[in-house]
Structure formats: C-alpha cells, structure tokens
C-alpha cells in the first residue's frame, strides 16, 4: 500500500500512502550521478516485494529500502574488476532479473553492444532481507534490455544471454 515516486533530479525516492495520498517518507539518500539513467524498462525504477523497495541501475549499487520508513536496510555493490565498461566505473550496472523465494536475482544488462564485449558479467543471487550473497557467477550471462527479462518457473531460470545470443535454462544442481 505504498506508492514510490522517483525524483530524477536528486536521484532519490519518496513514499506515499496509496489509499490516502499521505506523505510517508523521503527523499531516500541520493543514489549518485550515474543513477540519473533510471527510468527505462526492466525495473530501472526499482522492484518491490514483501515491503522492500530494491533500487539499482547504472551506478552498480543495489539498495534495499524499507517501504514503511524509507530507511536503507542494506546495500550491495556490484563490483567489476576489469573496468572495461565506458560507464559505471568499478561497478557493473544492475539489471533486475526477478525476486522469488526470498531471493533477489540481478545481472548486467546490454544496452548498446559495444565491441569488444566486457568480460565477466555477473549473475548474482542475494538474500532479499539481508543482502547476503547466495551465489555470484562471473561471466555466466549478460541480460538484455531489448530481448526480454529473465524469468523463473518450476525452479528453473530462463534467460537470454547477449554474450552468445542463446536462451539458457538453469536448474537446480
């Protein structure tokens, strides 16, 4: 029952009661100059689940915000060791995959496929309430803005990879 609104000029968010329109909190801490890119497809305005707003974009930092208070619960930096990207500095821009079973899945997204492709794009699974890394696989796949978002069904992740333009199914084991 919380509506969040992004103010791109300050790279911050505000929370309002969806039923009454009452102001609840905000703005959140500024998200840094690279997050002015927020606002496109695939969750760049954040994803919300179980009372937590997850924010992460080009700046490569994921924040979990308590939607009742606007307080930051945890932060995850999506570091990238090679600094081969033209933007993002030492962090991989974040693309949301999905939130399922108490986990947040993120990766790196392709916007404009500049060659050579950057090495080692991470596929990351985080505990949704603590931010603890459950797994991080370097170079497994790169998500895409134009090719659809990854999804999960019957414990199988389906995702399009822009490294080799194939669709993969990832299951347990």
Short mmCIF file of N, CA, C and O in Angstrom, two decimals, residues 58-136:
data_model
loop_
_atom_site.label_atom_id
_atom_site.label_comp_id
_atom_site.label_asym_id
_atom_site.label_seq_id
_atom_site.Cartn_x
_atom_site.Cartn_y
_atom_site.Cartn_z
N UNK A 58 22.50 1.98 -13.31
CA UNK A 58 23.79 2.14 -13.96
C UNK A 58 24.93 2.34 -12.96
O UNK A 58 26.05 1.93 -13.21
N UNK A 59 24.66 2.93 -11.82
CA UNK A 59 25.71 3.17 -10.83
C UNK A 59 26.24 1.87 -10.22
O UNK A 59 27.28 1.87 -9.58
N UNK A 60 25.52 0.76 -10.39
CA UNK A 60 26.03 -0.53 -9.92
C UNK A 60 25.88 -0.79 -8.45
O UNK A 60 26.55 -1.65 -7.89
N UNK A 61 24.99 -0.06 -7.79
CA UNK A 61 24.77 -0.29 -6.36
C UNK A 61 23.30 -0.62 -6.15
O UNK A 61 22.42 0.09 -6.64
N UNK A 62 23.05 -1.72 -5.46
CA UNK A 62 21.69 -2.13 -5.13
C UNK A 62 21.40 -1.73 -3.70
O UNK A 62 22.20 -2.01 -2.80
N UNK A 63 20.28 -1.06 -3.49
CA UNK A 63 19.85 -0.68 -2.16
C UNK A 63 18.51 -1.33 -1.87
O UNK A 63 17.64 -1.39 -2.76
N UNK A 64 18.34 -1.81 -0.65
CA UNK A 64 17.06 -2.32 -0.18
C UNK A 64 16.48 -1.29 0.78
O UNK A 64 17.11 -0.97 1.79
N UNK A 65 15.31 -0.76 0.44
CA UNK A 65 14.67 0.31 1.21
C UNK A 65 13.41 -0.23 1.87
O UNK A 65 12.55 -0.82 1.20
N UNK A 66 13.26 -0.02 3.17
CA UNK A 66 12.04 -0.39 3.89
C UNK A 66 10.94 0.57 3.44
O UNK A 66 11.05 1.78 3.65
N UNK A 67 9.87 0.05 2.82
CA UNK A 67 8.85 0.95 2.27
C UNK A 67 7.99 1.60 3.34
O UNK A 67 7.30 2.58 3.07
N UNK A 68 8.04 1.11 4.56
CA UNK A 68 7.27 1.75 5.64
C UNK A 68 7.98 2.98 6.17
O UNK A 68 7.35 3.94 6.59
N UNK A 69 9.33 2.96 6.16
CA UNK A 69 10.09 4.05 6.78
C UNK A 69 10.97 4.83 5.81
O UNK A 69 11.38 5.94 6.11
N UNK A 70 11.31 4.23 4.67
CA UNK A 70 12.24 4.86 3.73
C UNK A 70 13.70 4.65 4.10
O UNK A 70 14.60 5.16 3.43
N UNK A 71 13.95 3.89 5.16
CA UNK A 71 15.32 3.64 5.61
C UNK A 71 16.00 2.58 4.74
O UNK A 71 15.36 1.61 4.31
N UNK A 72 17.30 2.75 4.52
CA UNK A 72 18.09 1.76 3.79
C UNK A 72 18.37 0.58 4.71
O UNK A 72 18.93 0.74 5.79
N UNK A 73 17.97 -0.62 4.28
CA UNK A 73 18.17 -1.82 5.07
C UNK A 73 19.55 -2.42 4.81
O UNK A 73 20.20 -2.89 5.73
N UNK A 74 19.96 -2.45 3.53
CA UNK A 74 21.28 -2.95 3.15
C UNK A 74 21.63 -2.45 1.77
O UNK A 74 20.78 -1.98 1.02
N UNK A 75 22.92 -2.55 1.46
CA UNK A 75 23.45 -2.10 0.17
C UNK A 75 24.38 -3.19 -0.38
O UNK A 75 25.12 -3.81 0.38
N UNK A 76 24.32 -3.40 -1.68
CA UNK A 76 25.21 -4.35 -2.35
C UNK A 76 25.88 -3.64 -3.51
O UNK A 76 25.20 -3.03 -4.35
N UNK A 77 27.20 -3.68 -3.57
CA UNK A 77 27.96 -3.09 -4.67
C UNK A 77 28.31 -4.18 -5.67
O UNK A 77 28.99 -5.16 -5.34
N UNK A 78 27.86 -4.00 -6.89
CA UNK A 78 28.05 -4.99 -7.96
C UNK A 78 29.40 -4.73 -8.64
O UNK A 78 29.47 -4.27 -9.78
N UNK A 79 30.46 -5.03 -7.93
CA UNK A 79 31.82 -4.68 -8.36
C UNK A 79 32.21 -5.39 -9.65
O UNK A 79 31.77 -6.49 -9.92
N UNK A 80 33.06 -4.70 -10.42
CA UNK A 80 33.59 -5.30 -11.65
C UNK A 80 35.07 -4.99 -11.72
O UNK A 80 35.48 -3.84 -11.75
N UNK A 81 35.87 -6.05 -11.70
CA UNK A 81 37.32 -5.89 -11.54
C UNK A 81 38.06 -5.35 -12.76
O UNK A 81 39.14 -4.80 -12.61
N UNK A 82 37.50 -5.50 -13.96
CA UNK A 82 38.26 -5.16 -15.16
C UNK A 82 38.09 -3.72 -15.62
O UNK A 82 38.86 -3.24 -16.43
N UNK A 83 37.08 -3.03 -15.13
CA UNK A 83 36.75 -1.65 -15.53
C UNK A 83 36.80 -1.48 -17.05
O UNK A 83 37.38 -0.54 -17.56
N UNK A 84 36.17 -2.39 -17.77
CA UNK A 84 36.14 -2.34 -19.23
C UNK A 84 34.92 -1.61 -19.79
O UNK A 84 34.81 -1.42 -20.98
N UNK A 85 34.00 -1.22 -18.92
CA UNK A 85 32.81 -0.53 -19.39
C UNK A 85 33.08 0.96 -19.56
O UNK A 85 33.90 1.53 -18.85
N UNK A 86 32.36 1.56 -20.49
CA UNK A 86 32.52 3.00 -20.70
C UNK A 86 31.77 3.80 -19.64
O UNK A 86 31.92 5.00 -19.55
N UNK A 87 30.95 3.17 -18.87
CA UNK A 87 30.20 3.83 -17.81
C UNK A 87 30.17 2.88 -16.62
O UNK A 87 30.41 1.69 -16.75
N UNK A 88 29.90 3.40 -15.46
CA UNK A 88 29.77 2.55 -14.28
C UNK A 88 31.03 2.46 -13.43
O UNK A 88 30.98 1.93 -12.34
N UNK A 89 32.17 2.94 -13.92
CA UNK A 89 33.38 2.91 -13.10
C UNK A 89 33.77 1.50 -12.70
O UNK A 89 33.97 0.64 -13.54
N UNK A 90 33.84 1.26 -11.40
CA UNK A 90 34.27 -0.05 -10.91
C UNK A 90 33.10 -0.96 -10.55
O UNK A 90 33.27 -1.94 -9.83
N UNK A 91 31.90 -0.65 -11.05
CA UNK A 91 30.73 -1.47 -10.76
C UNK A 91 29.99 -1.82 -12.05
O UNK A 91 29.92 -1.02 -12.98
N UNK A 92 29.44 -3.02 -12.09
CA UNK A 92 28.58 -3.43 -13.19
C UNK A 92 27.23 -2.76 -13.03
O UNK A 92 26.64 -2.83 -11.95
N UNK A 93 26.70 -2.11 -14.06
CA UNK A 93 25.31 -1.65 -13.98
C UNK A 93 24.39 -2.82 -13.67
O UNK A 93 24.62 -3.95 -14.10
N UNK A 94 23.35 -2.54 -12.91
CA UNK A 94 22.46 -3.59 -12.43
C UNK A 94 21.23 -3.69 -13.32
O UNK A 94 20.60 -2.69 -13.65
N UNK A 95 20.91 -4.91 -13.66
CA UNK A 95 19.65 -5.24 -14.32
C UNK A 95 18.93 -6.22 -13.41
O UNK A 95 19.50 -7.25 -13.03
N UNK A 96 17.69 -5.90 -13.05
CA UNK A 96 16.92 -6.82 -12.23
C UNK A 96 16.49 -8.01 -13.06
O UNK A 96 16.05 -7.86 -14.20
N UNK A 97 16.62 -9.16 -12.48
CA UNK A 97 16.06 -10.37 -13.08
C UNK A 97 14.66 -10.56 -12.54
O UNK A 97 13.68 -10.25 -13.19
N UNK A 98 14.59 -10.99 -11.28
CA UNK A 98 13.31 -11.23 -10.63
C UNK A 98 13.56 -11.40 -9.14
O UNK A 98 14.70 -11.51 -8.69
N UNK A 99 12.47 -11.41 -8.39
CA UNK A 99 12.51 -11.67 -6.95
C UNK A 99 11.63 -12.89 -6.72
O UNK A 99 10.47 -12.92 -7.16
N UNK A 100 12.19 -13.91 -6.09
CA UNK A 100 11.45 -15.14 -5.88
C UNK A 100 12.00 -15.88 -4.66
O UNK A 100 13.22 -15.94 -4.47
N UNK A 101 11.12 -16.42 -3.86
CA UNK A 101 11.51 -17.30 -2.75
C UNK A 101 12.51 -16.64 -1.81
O UNK A 101 13.48 -17.27 -1.37
N UNK A 102 12.32 -15.35 -1.53
CA UNK A 102 13.20 -14.65 -0.60
C UNK A 102 14.57 -14.32 -1.17
O UNK A 102 15.52 -14.08 -0.43
N UNK A 103 14.66 -14.31 -2.51
CA UNK A 103 15.94 -14.02 -3.16
C UNK A 103 15.74 -12.97 -4.25
O UNK A 103 14.71 -12.93 -4.90
N UNK A 104 16.77 -12.14 -4.42
CA UNK A 104 16.79 -11.13 -5.49
C UNK A 104 17.86 -11.57 -6.48
O UNK A 104 19.01 -11.81 -6.10
N UNK A 105 17.48 -11.66 -7.75
CA UNK A 105 18.41 -12.07 -8.81
C UNK A 105 18.71 -10.85 -9.68
O UNK A 105 17.78 -10.20 -10.18
N UNK A 106 19.99 -10.55 -9.84
CA UNK A 106 20.40 -9.42 -10.66
C UNK A 106 21.51 -9.85 -11.61
O UNK A 106 22.17 -10.87 -11.41
N UNK A 107 21.71 -9.07 -12.63
CA UNK A 107 22.79 -9.31 -13.57
C UNK A 107 23.23 -8.00 -14.18
O UNK A 107 22.86 -6.92 -13.71
N UNK A 108 23.98 -8.10 -15.23
CA UNK A 108 24.40 -6.94 -16.01
C UNK A 108 23.58 -6.94 -17.28
O UNK A 108 23.25 -7.99 -17.82
N UNK A 109 23.25 -5.76 -17.77
CA UNK A 109 22.43 -5.67 -18.96
C UNK A 109 23.19 -5.07 -20.12
O UNK A 109 24.12 -4.30 -19.93
N UNK A 110 22.77 -5.44 -21.29
CA UNK A 110 23.34 -4.88 -22.52
C UNK A 110 22.39 -3.83 -23.04
O UNK A 110 21.20 -4.06 -23.18
N UNK A 111 22.90 -2.65 -23.28
CA UNK A 111 22.09 -1.59 -23.88
C UNK A 111 22.53 -1.36 -25.32
O UNK A 111 21.73 -1.38 -26.24
N UNK A 112 23.79 -1.14 -25.49
CA UNK A 112 24.37 -0.96 -26.81
C UNK A 112 25.60 -1.85 -26.86
O UNK A 112 26.57 -1.58 -26.17
N UNK A 113 25.55 -2.88 -27.66
CA UNK A 113 26.59 -3.90 -27.66
C UNK A 113 27.90 -3.41 -28.25
O UNK A 113 28.23 -3.71 -29.38
N UNK A 114 28.64 -2.65 -27.47
CA UNK A 114 29.93 -2.15 -27.92
C UNK A 114 30.97 -3.27 -27.90
O UNK A 114 31.13 -3.96 -26.91
N UNK A 115 31.68 -3.43 -28.99
CA UNK A 115 32.71 -4.47 -29.08
C UNK A 115 34.06 -3.89 -28.74
O UNK A 115 34.35 -2.75 -29.09
N UNK A 116 34.90 -4.65 -28.07
CA UNK A 116 34.63 -5.99 -27.56
C UNK A 116 33.71 -5.94 -26.35
O UNK A 116 33.69 -4.95 -25.61
N UNK A 117 32.96 -7.02 -26.15
CA UNK A 117 32.06 -7.10 -25.01
C UNK A 117 32.87 -7.18 -23.72
O UNK A 117 33.93 -7.81 -23.69
N UNK A 118 32.40 -6.54 -22.66
CA UNK A 118 33.14 -6.60 -21.39
C UNK A 118 33.12 -8.02 -20.82
O UNK A 118 32.11 -8.72 -20.90
N UNK A 119 34.23 -8.41 -20.25
CA UNK A 119 34.37 -9.77 -19.70
C UNK A 119 33.73 -9.88 -18.32
O UNK A 119 33.73 -8.93 -17.55
N UNK A 120 33.22 -11.08 -18.03
CA UNK A 120 32.87 -11.43 -16.66
C UNK A 120 31.58 -10.87 -16.10
O UNK A 120 31.47 -10.73 -14.88
N UNK A 121 30.60 -10.54 -16.92
CA UNK A 121 29.34 -10.00 -16.38
C UNK A 121 28.77 -10.96 -15.33
O UNK A 121 28.64 -12.15 -15.58
N UNK A 122 28.43 -10.46 -14.14
CA UNK A 122 27.99 -11.35 -13.07
C UNK A 122 26.50 -11.66 -13.14
O UNK A 122 25.69 -10.86 -13.57
N UNK A 123 26.16 -12.85 -12.69
CA UNK A 123 24.78 -13.24 -12.40
C UNK A 123 24.78 -13.48 -10.90
O UNK A 123 25.56 -14.29 -10.39
N UNK A 124 23.95 -12.73 -10.16
CA UNK A 124 24.04 -12.68 -8.71
C UNK A 124 22.69 -13.02 -8.08
O UNK A 124 21.65 -12.56 -8.53
N UNK A 125 22.74 -13.80 -7.02
CA UNK A 125 21.56 -14.11 -6.21
C UNK A 125 21.84 -13.63 -4.79
O UNK A 125 22.85 -14.02 -4.19
N UNK A 126 20.96 -12.77 -4.27
CA UNK A 126 21.12 -12.20 -2.93
C UNK A 126 19.95 -12.58 -2.04
O UNK A 126 18.81 -12.70 -2.52
N UNK A 127 20.22 -12.73 -0.75
CA UNK A 127 19.15 -12.89 0.22
C UNK A 127 18.35 -11.58 0.22
O UNK A 127 18.93 -10.50 0.40
N UNK A 128 17.04 -11.66 0.02
CA UNK A 128 16.22 -10.46 -0.15
C UNK A 128 16.12 -9.60 1.11
O UNK A 128 15.90 -8.40 1.01
N UNK A 129 16.30 -10.18 2.28
CA UNK A 129 16.15 -9.40 3.50
C UNK A 129 17.48 -8.93 4.10
O UNK A 129 17.52 -7.92 4.79
N UNK A 130 18.57 -9.64 3.82
CA UNK A 130 19.86 -9.28 4.42
C UNK A 130 20.89 -8.76 3.41
O UNK A 130 21.87 -8.15 3.80
N UNK A 131 20.69 -9.07 2.12
CA UNK A 131 21.67 -8.69 1.11
C UNK A 131 22.85 -9.63 1.02
O UNK A 131 23.76 -9.43 0.22
N UNK A 132 22.84 -10.69 1.81
CA UNK A 132 23.93 -11.67 1.77
C UNK A 132 23.98 -12.33 0.39
O UNK A 132 22.96 -12.69 -0.18
N UNK A 133 25.20 -12.49 -0.13
CA UNK A 133 25.37 -13.14 -1.43
C UNK A 133 25.16 -14.64 -1.27
O UNK A 133 25.84 -15.30 -0.50
N UNK A 134 24.20 -15.18 -2.02
CA UNK A 134 23.95 -16.62 -2.04
C UNK A 134 24.83 -17.26 -3.10
O UNK A 134 25.48 -18.26 -2.87
N UNK A 135 24.87 -16.65 -4.29
CA UNK A 135 25.85 -17.03 -5.30
C UNK A 135 26.11 -15.86 -6.23
O UNK A 135 25.29 -14.97 -6.38
N UNK A 136 27.29 -15.86 -6.81
CA UNK A 136 27.68 -14.88 -7.82
C UNK A 136 28.56 -15.63 -8.83
O UNK A 136 29.60 -16.16 -8.46
#
